[in-house]
Short mmCIF file of N, CA, C and O in Angstrom, two decimals:
data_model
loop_
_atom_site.label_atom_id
_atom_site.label_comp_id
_atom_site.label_asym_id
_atom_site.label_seq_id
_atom_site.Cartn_x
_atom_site.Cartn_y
_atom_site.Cartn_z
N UNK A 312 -11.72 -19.95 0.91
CA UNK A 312 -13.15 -19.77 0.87
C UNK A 312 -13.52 -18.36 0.37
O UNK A 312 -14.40 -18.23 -0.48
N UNK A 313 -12.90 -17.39 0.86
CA UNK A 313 -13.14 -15.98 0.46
C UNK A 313 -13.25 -15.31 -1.03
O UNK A 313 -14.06 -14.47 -1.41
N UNK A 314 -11.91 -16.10 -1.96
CA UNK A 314 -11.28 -16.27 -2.92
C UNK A 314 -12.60 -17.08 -3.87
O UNK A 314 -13.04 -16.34 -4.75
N UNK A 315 -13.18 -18.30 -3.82
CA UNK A 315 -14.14 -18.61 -4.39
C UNK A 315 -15.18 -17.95 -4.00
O UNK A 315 -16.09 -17.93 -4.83
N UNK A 316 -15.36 -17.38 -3.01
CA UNK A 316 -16.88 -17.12 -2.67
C UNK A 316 -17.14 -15.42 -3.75
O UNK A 316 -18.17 -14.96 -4.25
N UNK A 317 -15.82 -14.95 -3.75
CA UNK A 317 -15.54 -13.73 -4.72
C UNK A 317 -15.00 -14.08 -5.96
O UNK A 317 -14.39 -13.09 -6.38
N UNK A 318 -14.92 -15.14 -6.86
CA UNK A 318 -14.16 -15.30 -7.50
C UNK A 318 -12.92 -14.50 -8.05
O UNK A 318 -12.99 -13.87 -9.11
N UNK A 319 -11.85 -14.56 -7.34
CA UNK A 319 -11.00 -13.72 -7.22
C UNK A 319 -9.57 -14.34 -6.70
O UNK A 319 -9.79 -15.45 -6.23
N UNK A 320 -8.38 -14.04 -6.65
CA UNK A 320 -7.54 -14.66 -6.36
C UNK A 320 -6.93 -13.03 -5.62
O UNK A 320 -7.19 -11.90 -6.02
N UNK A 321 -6.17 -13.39 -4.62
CA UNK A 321 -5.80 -12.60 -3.67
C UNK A 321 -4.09 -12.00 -3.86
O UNK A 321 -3.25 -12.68 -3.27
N UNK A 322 -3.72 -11.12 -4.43
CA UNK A 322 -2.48 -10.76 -4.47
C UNK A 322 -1.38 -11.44 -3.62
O UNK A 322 -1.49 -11.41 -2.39
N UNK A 323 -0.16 -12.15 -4.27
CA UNK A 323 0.32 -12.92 -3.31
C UNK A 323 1.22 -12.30 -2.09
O UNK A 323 1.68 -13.09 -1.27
N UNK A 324 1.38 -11.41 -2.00
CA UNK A 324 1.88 -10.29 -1.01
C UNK A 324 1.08 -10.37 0.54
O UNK A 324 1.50 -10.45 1.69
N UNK A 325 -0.57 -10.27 -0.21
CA UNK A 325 -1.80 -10.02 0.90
C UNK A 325 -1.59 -11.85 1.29
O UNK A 325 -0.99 -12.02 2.34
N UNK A 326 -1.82 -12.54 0.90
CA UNK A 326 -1.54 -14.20 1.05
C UNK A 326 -0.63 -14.47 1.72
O UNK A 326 -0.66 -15.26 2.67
N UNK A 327 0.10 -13.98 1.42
CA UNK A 327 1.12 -14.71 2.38
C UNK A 327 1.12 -14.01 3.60
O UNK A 327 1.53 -14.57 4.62
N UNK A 328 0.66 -12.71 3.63
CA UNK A 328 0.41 -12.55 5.03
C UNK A 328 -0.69 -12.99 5.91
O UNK A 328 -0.41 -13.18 7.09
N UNK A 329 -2.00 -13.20 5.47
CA UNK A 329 -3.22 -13.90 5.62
C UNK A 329 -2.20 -15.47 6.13
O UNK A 329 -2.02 -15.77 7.31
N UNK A 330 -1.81 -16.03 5.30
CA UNK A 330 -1.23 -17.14 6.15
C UNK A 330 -0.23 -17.17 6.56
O UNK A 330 -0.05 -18.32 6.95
N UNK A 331 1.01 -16.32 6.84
CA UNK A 331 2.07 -16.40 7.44
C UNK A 331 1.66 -15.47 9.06
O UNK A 331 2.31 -15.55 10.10
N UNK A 332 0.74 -14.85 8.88
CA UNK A 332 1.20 -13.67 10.20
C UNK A 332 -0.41 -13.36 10.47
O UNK A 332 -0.65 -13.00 11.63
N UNK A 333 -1.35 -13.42 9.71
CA UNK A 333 -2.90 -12.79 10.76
C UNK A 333 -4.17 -12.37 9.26
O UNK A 333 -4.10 -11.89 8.13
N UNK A 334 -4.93 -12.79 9.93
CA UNK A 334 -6.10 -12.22 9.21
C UNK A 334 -6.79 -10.98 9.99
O UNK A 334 -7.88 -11.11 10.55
N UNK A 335 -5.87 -9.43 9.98
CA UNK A 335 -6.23 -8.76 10.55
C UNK A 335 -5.79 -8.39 11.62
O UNK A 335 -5.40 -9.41 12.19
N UNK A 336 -5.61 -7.44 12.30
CA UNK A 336 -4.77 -7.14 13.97
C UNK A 336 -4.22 -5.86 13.63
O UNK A 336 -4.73 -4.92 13.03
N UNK A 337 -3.08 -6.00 14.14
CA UNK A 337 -2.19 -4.81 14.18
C UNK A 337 -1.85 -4.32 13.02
O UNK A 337 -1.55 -5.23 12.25
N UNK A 338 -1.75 -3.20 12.51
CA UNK A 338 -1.46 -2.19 11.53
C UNK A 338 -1.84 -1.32 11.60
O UNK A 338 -2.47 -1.07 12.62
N UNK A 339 -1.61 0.30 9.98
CA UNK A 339 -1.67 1.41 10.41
C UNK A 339 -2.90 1.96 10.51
O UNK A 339 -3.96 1.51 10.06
N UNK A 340 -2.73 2.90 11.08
CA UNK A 340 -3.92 3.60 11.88
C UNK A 340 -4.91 2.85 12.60
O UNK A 340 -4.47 2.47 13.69
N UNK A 341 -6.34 2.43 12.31
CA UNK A 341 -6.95 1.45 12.70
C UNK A 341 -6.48 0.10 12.87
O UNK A 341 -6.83 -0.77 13.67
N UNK A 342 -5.63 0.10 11.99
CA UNK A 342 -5.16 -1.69 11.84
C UNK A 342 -5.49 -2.35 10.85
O UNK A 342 -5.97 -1.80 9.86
N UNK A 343 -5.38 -3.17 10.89
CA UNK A 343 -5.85 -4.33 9.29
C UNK A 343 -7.20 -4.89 9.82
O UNK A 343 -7.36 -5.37 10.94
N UNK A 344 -8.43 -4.72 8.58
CA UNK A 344 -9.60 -5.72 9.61
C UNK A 344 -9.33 -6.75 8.72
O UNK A 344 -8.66 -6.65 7.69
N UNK A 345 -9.92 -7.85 9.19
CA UNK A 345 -9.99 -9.26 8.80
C UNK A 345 -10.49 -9.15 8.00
O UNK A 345 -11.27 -8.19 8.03
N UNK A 346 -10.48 -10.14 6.44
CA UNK A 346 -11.61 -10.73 5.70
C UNK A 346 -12.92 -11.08 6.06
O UNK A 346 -13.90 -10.94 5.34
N UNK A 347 -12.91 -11.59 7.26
CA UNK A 347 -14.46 -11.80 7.59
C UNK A 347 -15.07 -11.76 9.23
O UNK A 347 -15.74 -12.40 10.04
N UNK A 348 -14.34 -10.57 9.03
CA UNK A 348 -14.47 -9.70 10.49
C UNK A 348 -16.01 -9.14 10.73
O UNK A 348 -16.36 -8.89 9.57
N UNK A 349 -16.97 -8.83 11.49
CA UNK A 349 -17.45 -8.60 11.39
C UNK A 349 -17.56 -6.93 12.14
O UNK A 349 -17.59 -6.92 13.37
N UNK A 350 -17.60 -5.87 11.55
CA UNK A 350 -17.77 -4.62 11.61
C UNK A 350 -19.24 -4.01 12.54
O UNK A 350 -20.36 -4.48 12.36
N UNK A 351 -18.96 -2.93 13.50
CA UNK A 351 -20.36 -1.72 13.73
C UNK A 351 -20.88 -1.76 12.54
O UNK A 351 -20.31 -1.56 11.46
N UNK A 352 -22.24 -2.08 12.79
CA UNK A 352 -23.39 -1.47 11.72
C UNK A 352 -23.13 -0.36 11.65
O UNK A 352 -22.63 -0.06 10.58
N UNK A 353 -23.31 0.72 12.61
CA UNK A 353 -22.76 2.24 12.87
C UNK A 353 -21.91 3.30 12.07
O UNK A 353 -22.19 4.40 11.60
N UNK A 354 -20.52 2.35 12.09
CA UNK A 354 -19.66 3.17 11.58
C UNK A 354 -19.43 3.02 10.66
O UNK A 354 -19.66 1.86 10.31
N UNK A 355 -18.85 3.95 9.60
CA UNK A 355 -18.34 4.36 7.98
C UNK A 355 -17.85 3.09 7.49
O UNK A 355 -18.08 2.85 6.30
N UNK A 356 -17.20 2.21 8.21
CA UNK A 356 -16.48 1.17 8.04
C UNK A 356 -17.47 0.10 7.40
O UNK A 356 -17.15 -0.66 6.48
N UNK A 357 -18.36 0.13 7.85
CA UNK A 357 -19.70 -0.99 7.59
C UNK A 357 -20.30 -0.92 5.86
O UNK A 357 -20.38 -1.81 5.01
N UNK A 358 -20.64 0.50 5.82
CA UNK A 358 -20.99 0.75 4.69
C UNK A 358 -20.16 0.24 3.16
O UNK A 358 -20.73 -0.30 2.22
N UNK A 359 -18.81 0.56 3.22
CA UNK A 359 -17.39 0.29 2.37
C UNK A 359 -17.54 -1.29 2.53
O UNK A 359 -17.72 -1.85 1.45
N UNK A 360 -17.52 -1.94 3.40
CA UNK A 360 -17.48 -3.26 3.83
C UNK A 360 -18.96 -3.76 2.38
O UNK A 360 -18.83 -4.31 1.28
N UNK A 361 -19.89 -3.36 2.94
CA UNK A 361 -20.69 -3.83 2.41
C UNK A 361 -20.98 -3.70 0.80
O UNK A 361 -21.62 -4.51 0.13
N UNK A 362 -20.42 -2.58 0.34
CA UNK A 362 -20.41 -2.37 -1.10
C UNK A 362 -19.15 -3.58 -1.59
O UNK A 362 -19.25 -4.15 -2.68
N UNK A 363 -17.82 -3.89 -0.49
CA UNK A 363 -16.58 -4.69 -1.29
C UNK A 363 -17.49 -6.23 -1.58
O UNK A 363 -17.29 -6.92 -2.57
N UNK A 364 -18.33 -6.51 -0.70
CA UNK A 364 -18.69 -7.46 -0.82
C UNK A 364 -20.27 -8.08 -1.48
O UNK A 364 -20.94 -9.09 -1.22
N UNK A 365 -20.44 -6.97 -2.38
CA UNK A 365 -21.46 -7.21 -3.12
C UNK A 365 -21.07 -7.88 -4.34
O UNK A 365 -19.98 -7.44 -4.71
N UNK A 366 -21.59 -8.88 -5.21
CA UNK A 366 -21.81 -9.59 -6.12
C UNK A 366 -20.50 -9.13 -7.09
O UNK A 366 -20.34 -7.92 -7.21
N UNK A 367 -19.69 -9.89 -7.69
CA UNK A 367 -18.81 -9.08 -8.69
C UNK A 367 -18.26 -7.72 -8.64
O UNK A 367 -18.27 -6.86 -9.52
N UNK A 368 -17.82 -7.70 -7.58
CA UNK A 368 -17.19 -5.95 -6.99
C UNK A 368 -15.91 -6.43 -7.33
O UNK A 368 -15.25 -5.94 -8.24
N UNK A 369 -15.55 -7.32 -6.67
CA UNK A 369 -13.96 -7.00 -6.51
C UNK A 369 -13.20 -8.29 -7.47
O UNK A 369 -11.99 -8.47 -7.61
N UNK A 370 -14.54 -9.27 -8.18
CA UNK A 370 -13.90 -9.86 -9.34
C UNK A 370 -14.07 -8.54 -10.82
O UNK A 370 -13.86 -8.92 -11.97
N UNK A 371 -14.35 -7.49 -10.60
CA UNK A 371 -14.23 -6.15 -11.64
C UNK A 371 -12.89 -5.73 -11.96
O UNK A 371 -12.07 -6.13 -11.14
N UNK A 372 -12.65 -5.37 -12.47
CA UNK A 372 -10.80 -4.68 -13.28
C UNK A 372 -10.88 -3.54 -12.70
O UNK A 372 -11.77 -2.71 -12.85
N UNK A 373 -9.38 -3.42 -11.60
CA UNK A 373 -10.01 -2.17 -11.55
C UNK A 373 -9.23 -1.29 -12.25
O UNK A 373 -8.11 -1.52 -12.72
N UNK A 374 -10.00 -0.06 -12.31
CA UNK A 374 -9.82 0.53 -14.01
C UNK A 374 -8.62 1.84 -13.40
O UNK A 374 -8.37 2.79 -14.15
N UNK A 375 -8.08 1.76 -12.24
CA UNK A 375 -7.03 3.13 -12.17
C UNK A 375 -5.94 2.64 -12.61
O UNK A 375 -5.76 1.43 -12.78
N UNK A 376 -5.10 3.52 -12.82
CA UNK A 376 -3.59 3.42 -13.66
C UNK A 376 -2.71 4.57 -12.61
O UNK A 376 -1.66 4.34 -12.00
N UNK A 377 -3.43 5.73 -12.63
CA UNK A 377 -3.36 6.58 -11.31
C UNK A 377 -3.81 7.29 -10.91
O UNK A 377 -5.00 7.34 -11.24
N UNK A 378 -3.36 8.36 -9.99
CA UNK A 378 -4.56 8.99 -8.93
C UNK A 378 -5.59 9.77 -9.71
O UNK A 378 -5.44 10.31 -10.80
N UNK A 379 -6.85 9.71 -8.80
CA UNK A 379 -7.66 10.33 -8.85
C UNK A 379 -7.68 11.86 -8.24
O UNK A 379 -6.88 11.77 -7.31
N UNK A 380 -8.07 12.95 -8.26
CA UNK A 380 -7.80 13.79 -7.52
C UNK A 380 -9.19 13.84 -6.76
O UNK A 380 -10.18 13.36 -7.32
N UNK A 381 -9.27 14.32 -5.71
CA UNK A 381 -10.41 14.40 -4.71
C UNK A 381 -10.95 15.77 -4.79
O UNK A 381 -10.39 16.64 -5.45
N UNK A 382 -12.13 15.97 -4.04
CA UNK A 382 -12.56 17.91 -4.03
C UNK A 382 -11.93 18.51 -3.22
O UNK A 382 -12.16 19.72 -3.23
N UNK A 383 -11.31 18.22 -2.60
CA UNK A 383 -10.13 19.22 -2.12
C UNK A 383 -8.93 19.14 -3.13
O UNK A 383 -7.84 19.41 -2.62
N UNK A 384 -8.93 18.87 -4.31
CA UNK A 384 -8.30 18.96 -5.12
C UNK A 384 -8.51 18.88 -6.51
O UNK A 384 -8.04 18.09 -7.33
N UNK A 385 -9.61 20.23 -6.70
CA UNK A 385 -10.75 20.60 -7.73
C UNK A 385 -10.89 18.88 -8.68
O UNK A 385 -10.88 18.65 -9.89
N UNK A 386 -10.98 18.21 -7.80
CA UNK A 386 -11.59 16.92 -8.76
C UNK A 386 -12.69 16.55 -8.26
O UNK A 386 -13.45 17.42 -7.83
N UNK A 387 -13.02 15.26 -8.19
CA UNK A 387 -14.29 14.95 -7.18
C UNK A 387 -14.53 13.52 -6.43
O UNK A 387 -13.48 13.00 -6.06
N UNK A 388 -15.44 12.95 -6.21
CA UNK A 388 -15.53 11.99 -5.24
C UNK A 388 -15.89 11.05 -5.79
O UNK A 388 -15.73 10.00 -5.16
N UNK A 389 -16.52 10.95 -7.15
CA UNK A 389 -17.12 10.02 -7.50
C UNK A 389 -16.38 9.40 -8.49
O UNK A 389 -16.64 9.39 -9.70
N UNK A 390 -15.24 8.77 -7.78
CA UNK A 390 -14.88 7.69 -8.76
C UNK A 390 -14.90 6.33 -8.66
O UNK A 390 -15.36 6.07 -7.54
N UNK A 391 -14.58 5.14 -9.37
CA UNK A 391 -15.08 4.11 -8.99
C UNK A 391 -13.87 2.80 -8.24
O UNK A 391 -12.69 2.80 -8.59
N UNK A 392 -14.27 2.07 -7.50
CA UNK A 392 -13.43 1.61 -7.07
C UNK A 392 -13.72 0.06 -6.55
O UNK A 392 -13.50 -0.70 -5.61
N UNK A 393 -14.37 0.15 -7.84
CA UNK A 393 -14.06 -1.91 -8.11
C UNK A 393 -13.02 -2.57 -8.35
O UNK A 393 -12.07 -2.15 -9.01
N UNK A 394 -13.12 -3.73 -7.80
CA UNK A 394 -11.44 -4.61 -8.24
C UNK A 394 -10.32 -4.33 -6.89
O UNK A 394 -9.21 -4.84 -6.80
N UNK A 395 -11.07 -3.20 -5.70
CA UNK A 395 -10.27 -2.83 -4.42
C UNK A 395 -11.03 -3.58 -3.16
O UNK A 395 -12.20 -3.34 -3.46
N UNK A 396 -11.08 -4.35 -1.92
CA UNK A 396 -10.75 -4.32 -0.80
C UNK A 396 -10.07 -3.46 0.46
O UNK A 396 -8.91 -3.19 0.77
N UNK A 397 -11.24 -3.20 0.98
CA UNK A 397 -10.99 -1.98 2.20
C UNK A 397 -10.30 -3.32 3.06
O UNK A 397 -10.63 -4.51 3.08
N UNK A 398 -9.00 -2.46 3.88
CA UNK A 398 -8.12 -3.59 4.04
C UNK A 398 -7.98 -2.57 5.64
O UNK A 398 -7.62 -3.14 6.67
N UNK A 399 -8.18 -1.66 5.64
CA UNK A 399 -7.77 -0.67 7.04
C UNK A 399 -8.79 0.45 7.25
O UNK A 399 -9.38 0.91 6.27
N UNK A 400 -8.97 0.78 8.11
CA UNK A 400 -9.65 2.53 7.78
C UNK A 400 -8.89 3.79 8.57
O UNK A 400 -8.81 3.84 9.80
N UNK A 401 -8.51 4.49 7.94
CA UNK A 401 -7.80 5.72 8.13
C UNK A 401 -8.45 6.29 9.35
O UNK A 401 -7.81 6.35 10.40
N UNK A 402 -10.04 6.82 9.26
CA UNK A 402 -10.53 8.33 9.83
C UNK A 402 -10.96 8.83 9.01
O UNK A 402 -10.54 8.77 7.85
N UNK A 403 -12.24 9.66 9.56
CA UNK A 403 -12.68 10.38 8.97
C UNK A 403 -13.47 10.58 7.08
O UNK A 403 -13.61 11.46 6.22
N UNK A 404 -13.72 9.46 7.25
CA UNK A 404 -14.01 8.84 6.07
C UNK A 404 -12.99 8.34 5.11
O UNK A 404 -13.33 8.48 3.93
N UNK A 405 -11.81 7.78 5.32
CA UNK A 405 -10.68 7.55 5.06
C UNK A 405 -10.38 5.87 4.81
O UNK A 405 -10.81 5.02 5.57
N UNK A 406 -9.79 5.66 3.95
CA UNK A 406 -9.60 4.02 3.97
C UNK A 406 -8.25 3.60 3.09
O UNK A 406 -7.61 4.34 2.33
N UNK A 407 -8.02 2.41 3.38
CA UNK A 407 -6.29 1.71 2.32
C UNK A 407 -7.32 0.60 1.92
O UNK A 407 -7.95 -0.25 2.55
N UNK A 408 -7.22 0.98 0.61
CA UNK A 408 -8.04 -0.19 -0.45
C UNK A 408 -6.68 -0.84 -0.87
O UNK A 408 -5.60 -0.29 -1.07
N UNK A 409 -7.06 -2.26 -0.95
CA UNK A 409 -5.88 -3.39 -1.13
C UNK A 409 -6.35 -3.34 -2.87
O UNK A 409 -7.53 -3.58 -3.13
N UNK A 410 -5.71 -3.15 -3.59
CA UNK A 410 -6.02 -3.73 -5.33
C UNK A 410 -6.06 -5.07 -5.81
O UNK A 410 -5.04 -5.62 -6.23
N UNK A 411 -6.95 -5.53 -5.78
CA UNK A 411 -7.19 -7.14 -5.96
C UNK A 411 -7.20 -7.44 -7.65
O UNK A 411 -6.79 -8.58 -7.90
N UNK A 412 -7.48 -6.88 -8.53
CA UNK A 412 -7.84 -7.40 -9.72
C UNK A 412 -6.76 -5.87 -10.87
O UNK A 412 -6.38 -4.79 -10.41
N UNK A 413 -6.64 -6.20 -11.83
CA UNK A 413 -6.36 -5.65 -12.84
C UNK A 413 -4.41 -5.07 -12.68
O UNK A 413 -3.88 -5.03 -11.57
N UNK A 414 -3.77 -4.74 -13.78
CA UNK A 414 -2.70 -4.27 -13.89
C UNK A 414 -1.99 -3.69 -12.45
O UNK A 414 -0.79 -3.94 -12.34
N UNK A 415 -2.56 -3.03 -11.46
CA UNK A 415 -2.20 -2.92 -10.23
C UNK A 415 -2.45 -3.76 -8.56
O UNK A 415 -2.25 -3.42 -7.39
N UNK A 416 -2.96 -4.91 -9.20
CA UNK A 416 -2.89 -5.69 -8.31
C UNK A 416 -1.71 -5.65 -6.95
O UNK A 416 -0.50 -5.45 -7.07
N UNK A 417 -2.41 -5.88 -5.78
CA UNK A 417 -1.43 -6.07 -4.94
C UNK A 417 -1.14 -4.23 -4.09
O UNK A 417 -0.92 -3.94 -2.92
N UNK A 418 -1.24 -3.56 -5.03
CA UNK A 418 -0.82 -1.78 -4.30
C UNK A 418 -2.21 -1.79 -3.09
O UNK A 418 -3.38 -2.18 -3.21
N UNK A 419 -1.50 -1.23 -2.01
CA UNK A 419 -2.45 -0.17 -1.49
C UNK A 419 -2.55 1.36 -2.11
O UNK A 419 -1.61 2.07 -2.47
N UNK A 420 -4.18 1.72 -2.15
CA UNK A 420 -4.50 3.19 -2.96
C UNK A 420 -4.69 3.68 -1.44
O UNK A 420 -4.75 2.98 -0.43
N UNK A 421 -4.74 4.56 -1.51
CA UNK A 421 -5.32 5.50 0.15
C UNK A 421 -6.64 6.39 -0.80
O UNK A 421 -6.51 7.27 -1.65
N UNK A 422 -8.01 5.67 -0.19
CA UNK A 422 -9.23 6.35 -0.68
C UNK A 422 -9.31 7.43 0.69
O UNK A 422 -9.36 7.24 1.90
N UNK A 423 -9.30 8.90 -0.37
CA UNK A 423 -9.84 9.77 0.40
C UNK A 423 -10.74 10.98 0.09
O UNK A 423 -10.52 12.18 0.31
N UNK A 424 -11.96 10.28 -0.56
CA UNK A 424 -12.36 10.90 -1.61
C UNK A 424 -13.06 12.84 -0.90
O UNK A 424 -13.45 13.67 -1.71
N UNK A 425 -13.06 13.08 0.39
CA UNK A 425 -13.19 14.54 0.75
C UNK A 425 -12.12 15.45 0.74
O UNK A 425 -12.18 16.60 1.16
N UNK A 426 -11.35 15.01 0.34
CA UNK A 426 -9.96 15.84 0.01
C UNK A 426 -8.64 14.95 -1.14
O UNK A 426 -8.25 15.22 -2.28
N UNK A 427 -8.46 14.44 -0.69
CA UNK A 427 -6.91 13.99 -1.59
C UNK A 427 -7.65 13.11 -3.13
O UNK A 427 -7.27 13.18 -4.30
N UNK A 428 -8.60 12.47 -2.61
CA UNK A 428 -8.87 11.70 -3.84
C UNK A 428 -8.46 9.94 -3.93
O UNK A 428 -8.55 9.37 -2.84
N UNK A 429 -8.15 9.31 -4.81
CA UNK A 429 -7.64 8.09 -4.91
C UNK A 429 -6.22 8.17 -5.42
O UNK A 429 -5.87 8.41 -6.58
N UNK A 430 -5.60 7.99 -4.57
CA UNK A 430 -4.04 7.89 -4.54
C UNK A 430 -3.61 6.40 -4.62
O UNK A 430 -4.19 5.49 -4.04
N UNK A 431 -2.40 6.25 -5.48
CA UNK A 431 -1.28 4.85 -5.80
C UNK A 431 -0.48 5.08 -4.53
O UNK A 431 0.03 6.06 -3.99
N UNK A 432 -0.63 3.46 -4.22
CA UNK A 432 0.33 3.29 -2.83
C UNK A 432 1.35 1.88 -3.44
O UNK A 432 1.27 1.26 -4.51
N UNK A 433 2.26 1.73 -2.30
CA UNK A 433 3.18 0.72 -2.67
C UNK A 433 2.47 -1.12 -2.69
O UNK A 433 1.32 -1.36 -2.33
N UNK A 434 3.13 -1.85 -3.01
CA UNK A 434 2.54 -3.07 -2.88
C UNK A 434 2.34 -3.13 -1.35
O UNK A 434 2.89 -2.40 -0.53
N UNK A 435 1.12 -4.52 -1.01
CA UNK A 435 0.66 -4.59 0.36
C UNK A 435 2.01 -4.95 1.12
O UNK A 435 1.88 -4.64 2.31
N UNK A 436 3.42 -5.56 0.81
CA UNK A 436 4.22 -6.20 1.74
C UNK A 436 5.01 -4.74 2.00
O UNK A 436 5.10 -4.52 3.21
N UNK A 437 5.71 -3.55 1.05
CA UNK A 437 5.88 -2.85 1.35
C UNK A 437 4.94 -1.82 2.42
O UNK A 437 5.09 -1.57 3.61
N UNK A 438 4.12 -1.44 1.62
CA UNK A 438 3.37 -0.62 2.55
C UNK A 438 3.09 -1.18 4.23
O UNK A 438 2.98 -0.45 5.21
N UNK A 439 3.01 -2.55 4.23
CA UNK A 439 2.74 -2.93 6.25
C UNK A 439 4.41 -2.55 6.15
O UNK A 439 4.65 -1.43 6.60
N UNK A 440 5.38 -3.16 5.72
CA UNK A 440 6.70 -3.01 6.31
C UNK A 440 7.11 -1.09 6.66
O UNK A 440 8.04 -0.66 7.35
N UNK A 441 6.50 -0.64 6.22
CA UNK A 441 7.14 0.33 6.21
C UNK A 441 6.34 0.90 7.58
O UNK A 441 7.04 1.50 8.39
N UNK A 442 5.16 0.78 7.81
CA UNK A 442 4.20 1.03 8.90
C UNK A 442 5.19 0.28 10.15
O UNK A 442 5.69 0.82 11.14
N UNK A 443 5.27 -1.24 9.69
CA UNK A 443 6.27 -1.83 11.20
C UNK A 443 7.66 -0.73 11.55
O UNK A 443 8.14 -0.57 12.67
N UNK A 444 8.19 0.03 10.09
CA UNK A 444 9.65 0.44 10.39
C UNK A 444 8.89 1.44 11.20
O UNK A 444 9.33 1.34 12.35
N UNK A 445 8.11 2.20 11.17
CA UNK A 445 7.58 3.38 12.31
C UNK A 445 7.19 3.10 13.78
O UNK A 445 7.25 3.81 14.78
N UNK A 446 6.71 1.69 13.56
CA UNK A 446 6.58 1.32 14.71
C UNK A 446 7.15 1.02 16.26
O UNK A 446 6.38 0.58 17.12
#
């Protein structure tokens, strides 16, 4: 349903965990939220939520190849980040965007656009496994 309702097809990494193991729960930092979890109006989390799921967001290409640098790393904040799914939230205005569409499909990026910027992360099955090996 999610998949048509976005026209979009879901990295098969994120899929098979969606149906082998949870839509959401345990993972890093905050955890994984669900696809259709419903979030605090309140918190930072709501806002990100609500931009992934506006009209043709995340059926968009998304256009990184690699990192962005952030203003704590004389770059800046405003870059774009269609074609991603907020899949966790860090802190502090912090988030793991899942890459749904274009040449990097499947990576978690770590958006941190007040300091580090948009960073390349490993595919979604690596990146939870490696969170469980800490665990």
């Amino acid at each position: 349903m999610f998949e048509v309702q976005h026209a979009v097809r879901l990295p098969a990494s994120y899929r098979s965990f969606l149906a082998d193991v949870a839509d959401g729960g345990a993972g890093p930092d905050y955890g994984l939220v669900g696809l259709m979890e419903e979030v605090d109006d309140e918190g930072a989390l709501y806002d990100v939520r609500e931009e992934d799921r506006r009209a043709g967001f995340l059926s968009t290409s998304f256009p990184h190849t690699s990192e962005w640098p952030g203003l704590g790393r004389e770059g800046n904040a405003n870059y774009p980040v269609e074609g991603s799914l907020v899949i966790a939230e860090v802190g502090c205005g912090m988030f793991h965007r899942l890459v749904i569409t274009g040449s990097n499909a499947g990576q978690v990026w770590l958006d941190d656009p007040d300091w580090g910027g948009f960073t390349p992360g490993p595919d979604f099955r690596d990146w939870y496994s490696a969170w469980l090996a800490t665990t």
